C-alpha cells in the first residue's frame, strides 16, 4: 500500500511539473542560419530573393520531382508567396515579409 501511495504522489508531482512548464517555457522559437558564399553579391541575391530560382538549388527538387509549385504576387518582392505540394516534401508556403539590399525575411 505504501508503494502505491509513493507511486501516486510521484505521478502527481510529475504531472504538476509538466503543467507548470507549459506556462513557463516559450510558445514560439526562431531559427537563424548564416553561411558565407564565395560569389558576387548580385548573383547570390538574385538566386535567393527570387522564388522562381528556388528549384535550381532546392534540395527538395530532385527528391520530389512531381512537386507542384505556385508563386503568387510579384516574385522577389514583399508579399510574394511560394507554395508547394508534393508526396515527399509535403505542403507548405513561404512569404517574403521584409526585404533590404542584403537581407530577405521569409
Tab-separated table of C-alpha atoms in Angstrom:
chain	number	residue	atom	x	y	z
A	1	UNK	CA	0.000	0.000	0.000
A	2	UNK	CA	2.877	2.330	0.817
A	3	UNK	CA	4.384	1.738	-2.654
A	4	UNK	CA	1.108	2.719	-4.345
A	5	UNK	CA	0.958	5.886	-2.261
A	6	UNK	CA	4.551	6.840	-3.207
A	7	UNK	CA	3.899	5.987	-6.862
A	8	UNK	CA	0.698	8.056	-6.894
A	9	UNK	CA	2.375	11.072	-5.292
A	10	UNK	CA	5.331	10.789	-7.710
A	11	UNK	CA	2.968	10.669	-10.689
A	12	UNK	CA	1.013	13.644	-9.364
A	13	UNK	CA	4.233	15.647	-8.881
A	14	UNK	CA	5.374	14.768	-12.406
A	15	UNK	CA	2.077	15.947	-13.867
A	16	UNK	CA	2.285	19.147	-11.818
A	17	UNK	CA	5.805	19.847	-13.106
A	18	UNK	CA	4.710	19.296	-16.718
A	19	UNK	CA	1.713	21.594	-16.197
A	20	UNK	CA	3.931	24.317	-14.717
A	21	UNK	CA	6.437	24.020	-17.581
A	22	UNK	CA	3.688	24.700	-20.121
A	23	UNK	CA	3.244	28.130	-18.555
A	24	UNK	CA	6.961	28.868	-18.129
A	25	UNK	CA	8.510	27.703	-21.409
A	26	UNK	CA	8.242	29.888	-24.547
A	27	UNK	CA	5.497	29.061	-27.034
A	28	UNK	CA	7.484	30.030	-30.132
A	29	UNK	CA	11.048	29.860	-31.376
A	30	UNK	CA	13.220	31.419	-34.053
A	31	UNK	CA	15.752	29.710	-36.319
A	32	UNK	CA	18.556	31.644	-37.983
A	33	UNK	CA	21.342	30.299	-40.161
A	34	UNK	CA	24.353	32.023	-41.668
A	35	UNK	CA	26.643	30.924	-44.471
A	36	UNK	CA	29.436	32.637	-46.400
A	37	UNK	CA	29.245	32.186	-50.166
A	38	UNK	CA	32.215	32.967	-52.408
A	39	UNK	CA	30.269	34.638	-55.251
A	40	UNK	CA	29.297	38.141	-56.331
A	41	UNK	CA	26.579	39.660	-54.148
A	42	UNK	CA	24.327	40.347	-57.149
A	43	UNK	CA	24.359	36.665	-58.175
A	44	UNK	CA	23.596	35.454	-54.657
A	45	UNK	CA	20.747	37.894	-54.075
A	46	UNK	CA	19.200	37.037	-57.459
A	47	UNK	CA	19.245	33.340	-56.599
A	48	UNK	CA	17.929	33.725	-53.062
A	49	UNK	CA	15.468	36.602	-53.437
A	50	UNK	CA	13.593	35.216	-56.457
A	51	UNK	CA	11.253	32.294	-55.761
A	52	UNK	CA	11.448	31.159	-59.407
A	53	UNK	CA	15.118	30.289	-58.820
A	54	UNK	CA	14.447	28.053	-55.803
A	55	UNK	CA	14.037	24.950	-57.983
A	56	UNK	CA	17.625	25.286	-59.238
A	57	UNK	CA	19.195	24.890	-55.786
A	58	UNK	CA	16.498	23.466	-53.524
A	59	UNK	CA	17.365	20.005	-52.156
A	60	UNK	CA	13.684	19.056	-52.491
A	61	UNK	CA	13.554	19.383	-56.294
A	62	UNK	CA	15.444	16.142	-57.050
A	63	UNK	CA	13.828	14.310	-54.114
A	64	UNK	CA	10.258	15.172	-55.151
A	65	UNK	CA	10.257	15.881	-58.926
A	66	UNK	CA	6.439	15.768	-59.151
A	67	UNK	CA	6.101	18.534	-56.540
A	68	UNK	CA	3.617	21.242	-57.560
A	69	UNK	CA	4.915	24.780	-57.114
A	70	UNK	CA	2.966	28.044	-57.269
A	71	UNK	CA	4.280	31.601	-56.972
A	72	UNK	CA	1.757	34.274	-56.042
A	73	UNK	CA	2.407	38.002	-56.241
A	74	UNK	CA	5.421	39.891	-57.561
A	75	UNK	CA	8.338	37.440	-57.394
A	76	UNK	CA	11.157	38.675	-55.193
A	77	UNK	CA	9.111	41.452	-53.596
A	78	UNK	CA	7.464	41.809	-50.173
A	79	UNK	CA	4.149	39.951	-50.217
A	80	UNK	CA	5.216	37.278	-52.726
A	81	UNK	CA	4.203	33.774	-51.658
A	82	UNK	CA	5.846	30.482	-52.666
A	83	UNK	CA	3.616	27.418	-52.224
A	84	UNK	CA	4.488	23.770	-52.739
A	85	UNK	CA	2.723	20.443	-52.529
A	86	UNK	CA	4.434	17.115	-53.025
A	87	UNK	CA	4.452	13.488	-51.999
A	88	UNK	CA	7.805	13.661	-50.206
A	89	UNK	CA	8.169	17.385	-49.466
A	90	UNK	CA	4.646	17.663	-48.077
A	91	UNK	CA	2.905	21.001	-48.447
A	92	UNK	CA	3.603	24.476	-47.197
A	93	UNK	CA	4.293	28.064	-48.084
A	94	UNK	CA	6.777	30.887	-47.580
A	95	UNK	CA	6.044	34.594	-47.786
A	96	UNK	CA	8.518	37.438	-48.180
A	97	UNK	CA	7.713	39.729	-45.253
A	98	UNK	CA	10.678	42.134	-45.440
A	99	UNK	CA	13.488	42.886	-47.876
A	100	UNK	CA	16.596	45.060	-47.956
A	101	UNK	CA	19.590	45.041	-50.318
A	102	UNK	CA	21.304	42.274	-48.362
A	103	UNK	CA	18.565	40.646	-46.286
A	104	UNK	CA	15.391	38.724	-47.022
A	105	UNK	CA	12.941	37.832	-44.245
A	106	UNK	CA	10.681	34.896	-45.129
